[in-house]
Amino acid sequence: MKLKIGIGVLLLMIWACGSSSKTMEPTAESGKLDEMIGQKSFEIVSEWAMPQMTNSMNSISNAGLFPPGSAGSRITLIGNPNYLRVFGDSVSAYLPYYGERQMGGGYNSTTTAIKFKGIPKDFEITKDTKDQSYAVHFEINDKTENYNVNLKLFPNLKGSINVNSSQRFQIRYSGDIEDIAEE
């Protein structure tokens, strides 16, 4: 008798913990995202930068050198100009960089930000119909640095940017997706 009850409880727990295979229904916001992606006309303005935590970043955080409300692994960008724009076949970005440089940089470098503009290589957009989100991947370079960029665009018009560089540690940004045509 106890065995039957135990098996019944186990089956009930397995059934209750099963993942849902339901797809999310399109909303007005996801329709707006679909339109921006279809026209390749959008930008992400980031509110947060999330650098890779290293001993150096931890030391800077402990010294209190980050803006108020920030920590070493999550730095507010509110009030700092930044963007990543996709317009037609070209992309451009100006993203403040917090983290460690592995090499390079040069003496005549005027900015420490991640900055690029041009036509990317291997530009790819994939839609996840289950949650109505998009994954965007591309590679681009500036004069001395190569970037591997991955975007995750959500139907609530929030976005995430992940930048891997040939000269810097990885960093991630999160913010709002906006239509460039509205500006």
PDB file of C-alpha atoms in Angstrom:
ATOM      1  CA  MET A   1       0.000   0.000   0.000  1.00  0.00           C
ATOM      2  CA  LYS A   2       2.790   2.434   0.958  1.00  0.00           C
ATOM      3  CA  LEU A   3       4.619   1.525  -2.256  1.00  0.00           C
ATOM      4  CA  LYS A   4       1.568   2.442  -4.387  1.00  0.00           C
ATOM      5  CA  ILE A   5       1.180   5.775  -2.588  1.00  0.00           C
ATOM      6  CA  GLY A   6       4.927   6.480  -2.964  1.00  0.00           C
ATOM      7  CA  ILE A   7       4.816   5.699  -6.690  1.00  0.00           C
ATOM      8  CA  GLY A   8       1.696   7.864  -7.061  1.00  0.00           C
ATOM      9  CA  VAL A   9       3.358  10.803  -5.300  1.00  0.00           C
ATOM     10  CA  LEU A  10       6.516  10.369  -7.409  1.00  0.00           C
ATOM     11  CA  LEU A  11       4.512  10.353 -10.651  1.00  0.00           C
ATOM     12  CA  LEU A  12       2.562  13.416  -9.523  1.00  0.00           C
ATOM     13  CA  MET A  13       5.813  15.263  -8.762  1.00  0.00           C
ATOM     14  CA  ILE A  14       7.295  14.343 -12.141  1.00  0.00           C
ATOM     15  CA  TRP A  15       4.146  15.493 -13.936  1.00  0.00           C
ATOM     16  CA  ALA A  16       4.012  18.765 -11.943  1.00  0.00           C
ATOM     17  CA  CYS A  17       7.680  19.567 -12.608  1.00  0.00           C
ATOM     18  CA  GLY A  18       7.486  18.889 -16.342  1.00  0.00           C
ATOM     19  CA  SER A  19       8.387  21.776 -18.605  1.00  0.00           C
ATOM     20  CA  SER A  20       5.757  23.522 -20.623  1.00  0.00           C
ATOM     21  CA  SER A  21       5.921  23.226 -24.374  1.00  0.00           C
ATOM     22  CA  LYS A  22       3.478  26.054 -24.991  1.00  0.00           C
ATOM     23  CA  THR A  23       4.530  28.789 -27.346  1.00  0.00           C
ATOM     24  CA  MET A  24       4.073  32.427 -26.441  1.00  0.00           C
ATOM     25  CA  GLU A  25       1.360  34.214 -28.374  1.00  0.00           C
ATOM     26  CA  PRO A  26       2.438  37.307 -30.349  1.00  0.00           C
ATOM     27  CA  THR A  27       1.716  40.648 -28.643  1.00  0.00           C
ATOM     28  CA  ALA A  28       1.715  44.260 -29.816  1.00  0.00           C
ATOM     29  CA  GLU A  29       5.289  44.670 -28.528  1.00  0.00           C
ATOM     30  CA  SER A  30       6.464  41.493 -30.257  1.00  0.00           C
ATOM     31  CA  GLY A  31       4.792  42.753 -33.452  1.00  0.00           C
ATOM     32  CA  LYS A  32       6.743  46.005 -33.135  1.00  0.00           C
ATOM     33  CA  LEU A  33       9.951  43.994 -32.638  1.00  0.00           C
ATOM     34  CA  ASP A  34       9.115  41.890 -35.721  1.00  0.00           C
ATOM     35  CA  GLU A  35       8.688  45.103 -37.742  1.00  0.00           C
ATOM     36  CA  MET A  36      11.997  46.606 -36.545  1.00  0.00           C
ATOM     37  CA  ILE A  37      13.849  43.353 -37.287  1.00  0.00           C
ATOM     38  CA  GLY A  38      12.200  43.048 -40.709  1.00  0.00           C
ATOM     39  CA  GLN A  39      13.261  46.586 -41.613  1.00  0.00           C
ATOM     40  CA  LYS A  40      16.692  46.149 -39.956  1.00  0.00           C
ATOM     41  CA  SER A  41      16.176  49.487 -38.258  1.00  0.00           C
ATOM     42  CA  PHE A  42      16.681  49.452 -34.493  1.00  0.00           C
ATOM     43  CA  GLU A  43      19.076  50.400 -31.736  1.00  0.00           C
ATOM     44  CA  ILE A  44      19.774  49.217 -28.224  1.00  0.00           C
ATOM     45  CA  VAL A  45      20.506  51.859 -25.597  1.00  0.00           C
ATOM     46  CA  SER A  46      22.066  50.070 -22.643  1.00  0.00           C
ATOM     47  CA  GLU A  47      21.290  50.741 -19.011  1.00  0.00           C
ATOM     48  CA  TRP A  48      23.785  48.258 -17.559  1.00  0.00           C
ATOM     49  CA  ALA A  49      27.278  46.991 -18.382  1.00  0.00           C
ATOM     50  CA  MET A  50      28.256  43.616 -16.955  1.00  0.00           C
ATOM     51  CA  PRO A  51      32.011  43.060 -17.300  1.00  0.00           C
ATOM     52  CA  GLN A  52      33.782  39.828 -16.561  1.00  0.00           C
ATOM     53  CA  MET A  53      34.826  39.827 -12.896  1.00  0.00           C
ATOM     54  CA  THR A  54      38.571  39.609 -12.418  1.00  0.00           C
ATOM     55  CA  ASN A  55      40.846  40.422  -9.479  1.00  0.00           C
ATOM     56  CA  SER A  56      41.501  43.867 -10.951  1.00  0.00           C
ATOM     57  CA  MET A  57      37.786  44.626 -11.357  1.00  0.00           C
ATOM     58  CA  ASN A  58      37.189  43.441  -7.792  1.00  0.00           C
ATOM     59  CA  SER A  59      39.932  45.764  -6.519  1.00  0.00           C
ATOM     60  CA  ILE A  60      38.442  48.746  -8.358  1.00  0.00           C
ATOM     61  CA  SER A  61      35.005  47.895  -6.973  1.00  0.00           C
ATOM     62  CA  ASN A  62      36.349  47.631  -3.427  1.00  0.00           C
ATOM     63  CA  ALA A  63      38.018  51.032  -3.829  1.00  0.00           C
ATOM     64  CA  GLY A  64      34.592  52.562  -4.561  1.00  0.00           C
ATOM     65  CA  LEU A  65      35.530  53.877  -8.007  1.00  0.00           C
ATOM     66  CA  PHE A  66      32.303  52.844  -9.764  1.00  0.00           C
ATOM     67  CA  PRO A  67      29.224  55.079 -10.024  1.00  0.00           C
ATOM     68  CA  PRO A  68      26.667  54.938  -7.189  1.00  0.00           C
ATOM     69  CA  GLY A  69      24.409  51.896  -7.429  1.00  0.00           C
ATOM     70  CA  SER A  70      27.059  49.911  -9.267  1.00  0.00           C
ATOM     71  CA  ALA A  71      29.159  46.920  -8.351  1.00  0.00           C
ATOM     72  CA  GLY A  72      32.138  45.351 -10.092  1.00  0.00           C
ATOM     73  CA  SER A  73      29.953  42.943 -12.037  1.00  0.00           C
ATOM     74  CA  ARG A  74      27.077  45.345 -12.818  1.00  0.00           C
ATOM     75  CA  ILE A  75      27.768  48.986 -13.687  1.00  0.00           C
ATOM     76  CA  THR A  76      25.038  51.531 -14.398  1.00  0.00           C
ATOM     77  CA  LEU A  77      25.261  53.351 -17.727  1.00  0.00           C
ATOM     78  CA  ILE A  78      22.394  55.757 -17.065  1.00  0.00           C
ATOM     79  CA  GLY A  79      23.637  59.188 -18.097  1.00  0.00           C
ATOM     80  CA  ASN A  80      26.442  57.742 -20.254  1.00  0.00           C
ATOM     81  CA  PRO A  81      25.905  57.958 -24.007  1.00  0.00           C
ATOM     82  CA  ASN A  82      25.895  54.514 -25.605  1.00  0.00           C
ATOM     83  CA  TYR A  83      24.223  52.645 -28.450  1.00  0.00           C
ATOM     84  CA  LEU A  84      24.360  49.703 -30.795  1.00  0.00           C
ATOM     85  CA  ARG A  85      22.521  50.443 -34.055  1.00  0.00           C
ATOM     86  CA  VAL A  86      21.500  48.153 -36.875  1.00  0.00           C
ATOM     87  CA  PHE A  87      20.404  50.107 -39.937  1.00  0.00           C
ATOM     88  CA  GLY A  88      20.041  48.211 -43.171  1.00  0.00           C
ATOM     89  CA  ASP A  89      23.225  46.281 -43.868  1.00  0.00           C
ATOM     90  CA  SER A  90      25.430  48.302 -41.517  1.00  0.00           C
ATOM     91  CA  VAL A  91      25.959  48.321 -37.767  1.00  0.00           C
ATOM     92  CA  SER A  92      27.551  50.873 -35.492  1.00  0.00           C
ATOM     93  CA  ALA A  93      28.238  50.979 -31.794  1.00  0.00           C
ATOM     94  CA  TYR A  94      29.631  53.122 -29.046  1.00  0.00           C
ATOM     95  CA  LEU A  95      29.670  51.129 -25.803  1.00  0.00           C
ATOM     96  CA  PRO A  96      31.648  52.226 -22.725  1.00  0.00           C
ATOM     97  CA  TYR A  97      34.049  49.466 -21.779  1.00  0.00           C
ATOM     98  CA  TYR A  98      34.741  48.376 -18.216  1.00  0.00           C
ATOM     99  CA  GLY A  99      37.164  45.534 -17.823  1.00  0.00           C
ATOM    100  CA  GLU A 100      40.663  44.417 -18.643  1.00  0.00           C
ATOM    101  CA  ARG A 101      42.463  44.789 -21.927  1.00  0.00           C
ATOM    102  CA  GLN A 102      44.482  41.721 -22.823  1.00  0.00           C
ATOM    103  CA  MET A 103      46.752  43.508 -25.267  1.00  0.00           C
ATOM    104  CA  GLY A 104      46.918  46.348 -27.743  1.00  0.00           C
ATOM    105  CA  GLY A 105      45.238  49.703 -27.436  1.00  0.00           C
ATOM    106  CA  GLY A 106      48.082  51.839 -28.743  1.00  0.00           C
ATOM    107  CA  TYR A 107      49.374  55.190 -27.568  1.00  0.00           C
ATOM    108  CA  ASN A 108      47.290  57.281 -29.941  1.00  0.00           C
ATOM    109  CA  SER A 109      43.991  55.705 -28.941  1.00  0.00           C
ATOM    110  CA  THR A 110      41.440  58.430 -28.223  1.00  0.00           C
ATOM    111  CA  THR A 111      38.784  56.207 -26.697  1.00  0.00           C
ATOM    112  CA  THR A 112      38.654  53.164 -24.480  1.00  0.00           C
ATOM    113  CA  ALA A 113      35.087  52.374 -25.518  1.00  0.00           C
ATOM    114  CA  ILE A 114      34.036  49.620 -27.871  1.00  0.00           C
ATOM    115  CA  LYS A 115      33.481  51.545 -31.067  1.00  0.00           C
ATOM    116  CA  PHE A 116      32.819  50.256 -34.578  1.00  0.00           C
ATOM    117  CA  LYS A 117      30.935  51.182 -37.723  1.00  0.00           C
ATOM    118  CA  GLY A 118      30.531  49.323 -40.992  1.00  0.00           C
ATOM    119  CA  ILE A 119      29.131  46.303 -42.744  1.00  0.00           C
ATOM    120  CA  PRO A 120      29.531  43.199 -40.582  1.00  0.00           C
ATOM    121  CA  LYS A 121      30.590  39.728 -41.652  1.00  0.00           C
ATOM    122  CA  ASP A 122      28.358  36.695 -41.088  1.00  0.00           C
ATOM    123  CA  PHE A 123      25.300  38.749 -40.088  1.00  0.00           C
ATOM    124  CA  GLU A 124      22.590  36.298 -39.021  1.00  0.00           C
ATOM    125  CA  ILE A 125      19.127  36.773 -37.460  1.00  0.00           C
ATOM    126  CA  THR A 126      17.232  33.814 -35.982  1.00  0.00           C
ATOM    127  CA  LYS A 127      13.742  33.935 -34.470  1.00  0.00           C
ATOM    128  CA  ASP A 128      12.714  31.691 -31.593  1.00  0.00           C
ATOM    129  CA  THR A 129       8.985  31.239 -32.229  1.00  0.00           C
ATOM    130  CA  LYS A 130       8.515  29.652 -28.821  1.00  0.00           C
ATOM    131  CA  ASP A 131       9.209  32.867 -26.883  1.00  0.00           C
ATOM    132  CA  GLN A 132       9.018  35.386 -29.799  1.00  0.00           C
ATOM    133  CA  SER A 133      12.646  36.484 -29.254  1.00  0.00           C
ATOM    134  CA  TYR A 134      15.435  37.004 -31.763  1.00  0.00           C
ATOM    135  CA  ALA A 135      19.106  36.062 -31.712  1.00  0.00           C
ATOM    136  CA  VAL A 136      21.406  38.219 -33.843  1.00  0.00           C
ATOM    137  CA  HIS A 137      25.044  37.348 -34.488  1.00  0.00           C
ATOM    138  CA  PHE A 138      27.724  39.176 -36.464  1.00  0.00           C
ATOM    139  CA  GLU A 139      31.439  39.808 -36.634  1.00  0.00           C
ATOM    140  CA  ILE A 140      32.971  43.207 -37.286  1.00  0.00           C
ATOM    141  CA  ASN A 141      36.319  44.914 -36.847  1.00  0.00           C
ATOM    142  CA  ASP A 142      37.704  48.378 -36.464  1.00  0.00           C
ATOM    143  CA  LYS A 143      41.276  49.365 -37.313  1.00  0.00           C
ATOM    144  CA  THR A 144      43.009  47.060 -34.816  1.00  0.00           C
ATOM    145  CA  GLU A 145      40.368  44.969 -33.046  1.00  0.00           C
ATOM    146  CA  ASN A 146      37.949  42.207 -34.040  1.00  0.00           C
ATOM    147  CA  TYR A 147      34.550  41.854 -32.354  1.00  0.00           C
ATOM    148  CA  ASN A 148      32.224  38.881 -32.161  1.00  0.00           C
ATOM    149  CA  VAL A 149      28.790  40.264 -31.185  1.00  0.00           C
ATOM    150  CA  ASN A 150      25.673  38.379 -30.082  1.00  0.00           C
ATOM    151  CA  LEU A 151      22.360  40.112 -29.428  1.00  0.00           C
ATOM    152  CA  LYS A 152      19.285  38.662 -27.760  1.00  0.00           C
ATOM    153  CA  LEU A 153      16.155  40.717 -28.466  1.00  0.00           C
ATOM    154  CA  PHE A 154      13.042  40.067 -26.394  1.00  0.00           C
ATOM    155  CA  PRO A 155       9.398  40.866 -27.252  1.00  0.00           C
ATOM    156  CA  ASN A 156       9.118  43.290 -24.302  1.00  0.00           C
ATOM    157  CA  LEU A 157      11.621  45.475 -26.218  1.00  0.00           C
ATOM    158  CA  LYS A 158      14.537  44.683 -23.913  1.00  0.00           C
ATOM    159  CA  GLY A 159      17.834  43.557 -25.356  1.00  0.00           C
ATOM    160  CA  SER A 160      21.120  42.014 -24.339  1.00  0.00           C
ATOM    161  CA  ILE A 161      24.470  42.564 -26.089  1.00  0.00           C
ATOM    162  CA  ASN A 162      27.400  40.189 -25.588  1.00  0.00           C
ATOM    163  CA  VAL A 163      30.744  41.385 -27.003  1.00  0.00           C
ATOM    164  CA  ASN A 164      33.813  39.184 -27.344  1.00  0.00           C
ATOM    165  CA  SER A 165      36.910  41.032 -28.471  1.00  0.00           C
ATOM    166  CA  SER A 166      40.312  40.034 -29.776  1.00  0.00           C
ATOM    167  CA  GLN A 167      41.978  42.367 -27.233  1.00  0.00           C
ATOM    168  CA  ARG A 168      39.635  42.657 -24.248  1.00  0.00           C
ATOM    169  CA  PHE A 169      37.808  40.456 -21.800  1.00  0.00           C
ATOM    170  CA  GLN A 170      34.165  39.707 -22.577  1.00  0.00           C
ATOM    171  CA  ILE A 171      31.458  42.180 -21.538  1.00  0.00           C
ATOM    172  CA  ARG A 172      27.666  42.117 -21.651  1.00  0.00           C
ATOM    173  CA  TYR A 173      25.207  45.014 -21.828  1.00  0.00           C
ATOM    174  CA  SER A 174      21.453  45.168 -21.285  1.00  0.00           C
ATOM    175  CA  GLY A 175      18.981  47.872 -22.188  1.00  0.00           C
ATOM    176  CA  ASP A 176      16.007  48.991 -24.263  1.00  0.00           C
ATOM    177  CA  ILE A 177      15.344  48.384 -27.947  1.00  0.00           C
ATOM    178  CA  GLU A 178      14.174  51.450 -29.866  1.00  0.00           C
ATOM    179  CA  ASP A 179      13.132  52.124 -33.423  1.00  0.00           C
ATOM    180  CA  ILE A 180      15.645  54.374 -35.185  1.00  0.00           C
ATOM    181  CA  ALA A 181      12.896  55.888 -37.341  1.00  0.00           C
ATOM    182  CA  GLU A 182      11.233  57.347 -34.211  1.00  0.00           C
ATOM    183  CA  GLU A 183      14.159  59.688 -33.540  1.00  0.00           C
TER     184      GLU A 183
END
